[in-house]
Amino acid sequence: MSTSPKPTPPLVLRHLAIVMDGNGRWAQKRHLPRFFGHKAGVDTLVKLIDACRARGIEHLTVYAFSSENWRRPEDEVSGLMGLVIVAVTKYLTKLARDGVRIVIIGDRETVSDRLKRAWNEAEELTRNNVGLTLSVAFNYGGRWDIVRACQRAVAAGLRPEQITEESLSRYLATVHAPDPDLLIRTGGEMRISNFLLWQLAYTEMVFSDCLWPDFNEAALDAAIASFAGRERRFGDVAPVSAR
Ligand code: FPP
């Protein structure tokens, strides 16, 4: 009987989450207003969506605007809101044709009617697509997500003993996706910034100094190679390929 250890199962990258940080610094380095960094960031995102599709990644979740980003100067906030509407207009047809399903996760109550319409149109047009699912976290906060899940569970009539990790996760904004396997944060900071707090419990993380507009396929492959070399144990002692 063989006594050699069981081979480690290959890691599967189904769900990639990204904190797209560094747009402002990218623009400042070029003596441009910060808005130009966000504009370049949208183009990078569109390229990365193609790269993720080519690599068979099923879910891509990006942090586009946090609940805390309202604290930024008014012109930057309104610039970002306008940019999103322009980006949806510019890229929606391409994304829809490429089979991308767009899902917005975040609080829609406090965004403008124009933005609500743009998000609704993007979701509506891509609802039946079966390619990559792009979840855009907009006006999103991890704490908001958890609090809202509790409120929805209570409103649905769940009794305290019925609130479990499994039942509560059905009320989170990410109900349509497995938990992320890998989180990439660009821009050199090493923190979560209230992104997907519940869902990142066992996610592997890669922090890159690259500013988001400079992030490219080679940087993505480097992050994936780092992920592929990890041992995921999910609190167990033996490696597990995915949960
Ligand atoms: C962080 O960089 C980036 C943001 C707050 C916004 C990211 C948004 C986009 C790339 C646009 C997304 C659009 C769509 C349609 C999904 P930062 O401004 O904090 O950069 P800094 O750390 O250098 O100041």
mmCIF file of N, CA, C and O in Angstrom, residues 192-232:
data_model
loop_
_atom_site.group_PDB
_atom_site.id
_atom_site.type_symbol
_atom_site.label_atom_id
_atom_site.label_comp_id
_atom_site.label_asym_id
_atom_site.label_seq_id
_atom_site.Cartn_x
_atom_site.Cartn_y
_atom_site.Cartn_z
ATOM 1 N N ILE A 192 -9.091 46.104 3.733
ATOM 2 C CA ILE A 192 -10.316 45.632 3.072
ATOM 3 C C ILE A 192 -11.251 46.798 2.735
ATOM 4 O O ILE A 192 -12.073 46.695 1.819
ATOM 5 N N SER A 193 -11.184 47.884 3.507
ATOM 6 C CA SER A 193 -12.003 49.081 3.264
ATOM 7 C C SER A 193 -13.509 48.772 3.144
ATOM 8 O O SER A 193 -14.187 49.284 2.249
ATOM 9 N N ASN A 194 -13.996 47.914 4.045
ATOM 10 C CA ASN A 194 -15.450 47.668 4.124
ATOM 11 C C ASN A 194 -16.019 47.008 2.857
ATOM 12 O O ASN A 194 -17.185 47.186 2.536
ATOM 13 N N PHE A 195 -15.185 46.259 2.151
ATOM 14 C CA PHE A 195 -15.638 45.512 0.960
ATOM 15 C C PHE A 195 -16.010 44.101 1.409
ATOM 16 O O PHE A 195 -15.306 43.507 2.215
ATOM 17 N N LEU A 196 -17.086 43.521 0.974
ATOM 18 C CA LEU A 196 -17.440 42.099 1.124
ATOM 19 C C LEU A 196 -16.963 41.474 2.453
ATOM 20 O O LEU A 196 -16.342 40.404 2.445
ATOM 21 N N LEU A 197 -17.255 42.138 3.565
ATOM 22 C CA LEU A 197 -16.686 41.693 4.852
ATOM 23 C C LEU A 197 -17.037 40.245 5.180
ATOM 24 O O LEU A 197 -16.194 39.483 5.640
ATOM 25 N N TRP A 198 -18.274 39.868 4.952
ATOM 26 C CA TRP A 198 -18.718 38.506 5.251
ATOM 27 C C TRP A 198 -18.097 37.520 4.263
ATOM 28 O O TRP A 198 -17.576 36.468 4.625
ATOM 29 N N GLN A 199 -18.144 37.898 2.982
ATOM 30 C CA GLN A 199 -17.812 36.960 1.907
ATOM 31 C C GLN A 199 -16.315 36.668 1.818
ATOM 32 O O GLN A 199 -15.906 35.672 1.225
ATOM 33 N N LEU A 200 -15.464 37.540 2.378
ATOM 34 C CA LEU A 200 -14.006 37.371 2.244
ATOM 35 C C LEU A 200 -13.403 36.507 3.354
ATOM 36 O O LEU A 200 -12.177 36.402 3.456
ATOM 37 N N ALA A 201 -14.269 35.859 4.170
ATOM 38 C CA ALA A 201 -13.773 35.145 5.356
ATOM 39 C C ALA A 201 -12.585 34.228 5.053
ATOM 40 O O ALA A 201 -11.626 34.177 5.818
ATOM 41 N N TYR A 202 -12.644 33.482 3.931
ATOM 42 C CA TYR A 202 -11.554 32.551 3.612
ATOM 43 C C TYR A 202 -10.900 32.842 2.266
ATOM 44 O O TYR A 202 -10.257 31.978 1.676
ATOM 45 N N THR A 203 -11.057 34.070 1.803
ATOM 46 C CA THR A 203 -10.520 34.448 0.495
ATOM 47 C C THR A 203 -9.005 34.677 0.573
ATOM 48 O O THR A 203 -8.512 35.272 1.530
ATOM 49 N N GLU A 204 -8.299 34.202 -0.443
ATOM 50 C CA GLU A 204 -6.861 34.505 -0.551
ATOM 51 C C GLU A 204 -6.713 35.952 -1.040
ATOM 52 O O GLU A 204 -7.574 36.451 -1.778
ATOM 53 N N MET A 205 -5.626 36.607 -0.644
ATOM 54 C CA MET A 205 -5.473 38.026 -0.993
ATOM 55 C C MET A 205 -4.129 38.307 -1.646
ATOM 56 O O MET A 205 -3.119 37.728 -1.247
ATOM 57 N N VAL A 206 -4.157 39.172 -2.632
ATOM 58 C CA VAL A 206 -2.929 39.654 -3.266
ATOM 59 C C VAL A 206 -2.988 41.176 -3.265
ATOM 60 O O VAL A 206 -3.974 41.768 -3.726
ATOM 61 N N PHE A 207 -1.957 41.797 -2.716
ATOM 62 C CA PHE A 207 -1.885 43.262 -2.707
ATOM 63 C C PHE A 207 -0.798 43.682 -3.692
ATOM 64 O O PHE A 207 0.322 43.175 -3.640
ATOM 65 N N SER A 208 -1.157 44.587 -4.583
ATOM 66 C CA SER A 208 -0.217 44.990 -5.631
ATOM 67 C C SER A 208 0.048 46.491 -5.515
ATOM 68 O O SER A 208 -0.865 47.281 -5.245
ATOM 69 N N ASP A 209 1.301 46.877 -5.747
ATOM 70 C CA ASP A 209 1.645 48.304 -5.715
ATOM 71 C C ASP A 209 1.184 49.031 -6.977
ATOM 72 O O ASP A 209 1.196 50.252 -7.050
ATOM 73 N N CYS A 210 0.851 48.259 -7.980
ATOM 74 C CA CYS A 210 0.434 48.825 -9.267
ATOM 75 C C CYS A 210 -0.793 49.731 -9.070
ATOM 76 O O CYS A 210 -1.714 49.366 -8.353
ATOM 77 N N LEU A 211 -0.807 50.909 -9.682
ATOM 78 C CA LEU A 211 -1.998 51.756 -9.622
ATOM 79 C C LEU A 211 -3.021 51.181 -10.604
ATOM 80 O O LEU A 211 -2.642 50.700 -11.684
ATOM 81 N N TRP A 212 -4.302 51.228 -10.254
ATOM 82 C CA TRP A 212 -5.306 50.482 -11.033
ATOM 83 C C TRP A 212 -5.241 50.746 -12.550
ATOM 84 O O TRP A 212 -5.257 49.801 -13.337
ATOM 85 N N PRO A 213 -5.120 51.999 -13.017
ATOM 86 C CA PRO A 213 -5.116 52.176 -14.483
ATOM 87 C C PRO A 213 -3.945 51.460 -15.169
ATOM 88 O O PRO A 213 -4.007 51.174 -16.368
ATOM 89 N N ASP A 214 -2.863 51.162 -14.412
ATOM 90 C CA ASP A 214 -1.710 50.458 -14.991
ATOM 91 C C ASP A 214 -1.845 48.940 -14.908
ATOM 92 O O ASP A 214 -0.999 48.212 -15.427
ATOM 93 N N PHE A 215 -2.860 48.451 -14.201
ATOM 94 C CA PHE A 215 -3.004 47.003 -14.012
ATOM 95 C C PHE A 215 -3.336 46.366 -15.365
ATOM 96 O O PHE A 215 -4.133 46.876 -16.129
ATOM 97 N N ASN A 216 -2.674 45.236 -15.669
ATOM 98 C CA ASN A 216 -2.871 44.634 -16.997
ATOM 99 C C ASN A 216 -2.881 43.101 -16.892
ATOM 100 O O ASN A 216 -2.815 42.543 -15.790
ATOM 101 N N GLU A 217 -2.914 42.449 -18.034
ATOM 102 C CA GLU A 217 -3.007 40.989 -18.045
ATOM 103 C C GLU A 217 -1.826 40.327 -17.347
ATOM 104 O O GLU A 217 -1.978 39.322 -16.660
ATOM 105 N N ALA A 218 -0.623 40.897 -17.542
ATOM 106 C CA ALA A 218 0.569 40.304 -16.907
ATOM 107 C C ALA A 218 0.441 40.394 -15.383
ATOM 108 O O ALA A 218 0.768 39.435 -14.660
ATOM 109 N N ALA A 219 -0.062 41.524 -14.894
ATOM 110 C CA ALA A 219 -0.245 41.681 -13.442
ATOM 111 C C ALA A 219 -1.321 40.725 -12.946
ATOM 112 O O ALA A 219 -1.207 40.152 -11.847
ATOM 113 N N LEU A 220 -2.365 40.536 -13.746
ATOM 114 C CA LEU A 220 -3.417 39.577 -13.373
ATOM 115 C C LEU A 220 -2.830 38.160 -13.284
ATOM 116 O O LEU A 220 -3.072 37.424 -12.320
ATOM 117 N N ASP A 221 -2.018 37.802 -14.285
ATOM 118 C CA ASP A 221 -1.433 36.460 -14.287
ATOM 119 C C ASP A 221 -0.485 36.258 -13.100
ATOM 120 O O ASP A 221 -0.420 35.166 -12.537
ATOM 121 N N ALA A 222 0.218 37.325 -12.723
ATOM 122 C CA ALA A 222 1.110 37.218 -11.554
ATOM 123 C C ALA A 222 0.278 36.961 -10.296
ATOM 124 O O ALA A 222 0.648 36.137 -9.443
ATOM 125 N N ALA A 223 -0.850 37.640 -10.186
ATOM 126 C CA ALA A 223 -1.717 37.439 -9.005
ATOM 127 C C ALA A 223 -2.291 36.022 -9.014
ATOM 128 O O ALA A 223 -2.359 35.361 -7.971
ATOM 129 N N ILE A 224 -2.688 35.552 -10.200
ATOM 130 C CA ILE A 224 -3.258 34.193 -10.294
ATOM 131 C C ILE A 224 -2.181 33.150 -9.953
ATOM 132 O O ILE A 224 -2.453 32.160 -9.273
ATOM 133 N N ALA A 225 -0.938 33.406 -10.400
ATOM 134 C CA ALA A 225 0.156 32.462 -10.096
ATOM 135 C C ALA A 225 0.392 32.415 -8.591
ATOM 136 O O ALA A 225 0.615 31.342 -8.013
ATOM 137 N N SER A 226 0.318 33.571 -7.932
ATOM 138 C CA SER A 226 0.492 33.603 -6.479
ATOM 139 C C SER A 226 -0.630 32.792 -5.814
ATOM 140 O O SER A 226 -0.393 31.972 -4.923
ATOM 141 N N PHE A 227 -1.859 33.004 -6.285
ATOM 142 C CA PHE A 227 -3.023 32.266 -5.752
ATOM 143 C C PHE A 227 -2.835 30.754 -5.936
ATOM 144 O O PHE A 227 -3.081 29.969 -5.015
ATOM 145 N N ALA A 228 -2.354 30.374 -7.133
ATOM 146 C CA ALA A 228 -2.225 28.943 -7.453
ATOM 147 C C ALA A 228 -1.207 28.257 -6.547
ATOM 148 O O ALA A 228 -1.264 27.035 -6.361
ATOM 149 N N GLY A 229 -0.292 29.036 -5.970
ATOM 150 C CA GLY A 229 0.714 28.448 -5.088
ATOM 151 C C GLY A 229 0.270 28.369 -3.637
ATOM 152 O O GLY A 229 1.028 27.945 -2.772
ATOM 153 N N ARG A 230 -0.940 28.803 -3.346
ATOM 154 C CA ARG A 230 -1.411 28.809 -1.948
ATOM 155 C C ARG A 230 -2.009 27.453 -1.557
ATOM 156 O O ARG A 230 -2.438 26.684 -2.408
ATOM 157 N N GLU A 231 -2.098 27.239 -0.248
ATOM 158 C CA GLU A 231 -2.814 26.069 0.282
ATOM 159 C C GLU A 231 -4.044 26.584 0.985
ATOM 160 O O GLU A 231 -3.931 27.297 1.988
ATOM 161 N N ARG A 232 -5.223 26.264 0.486
ATOM 162 C CA ARG A 232 -6.447 26.737 1.135
ATOM 163 C C ARG A 232 -6.933 25.668 2.095
ATOM 164 O O ARG A 232 -7.209 24.543 1.686
#
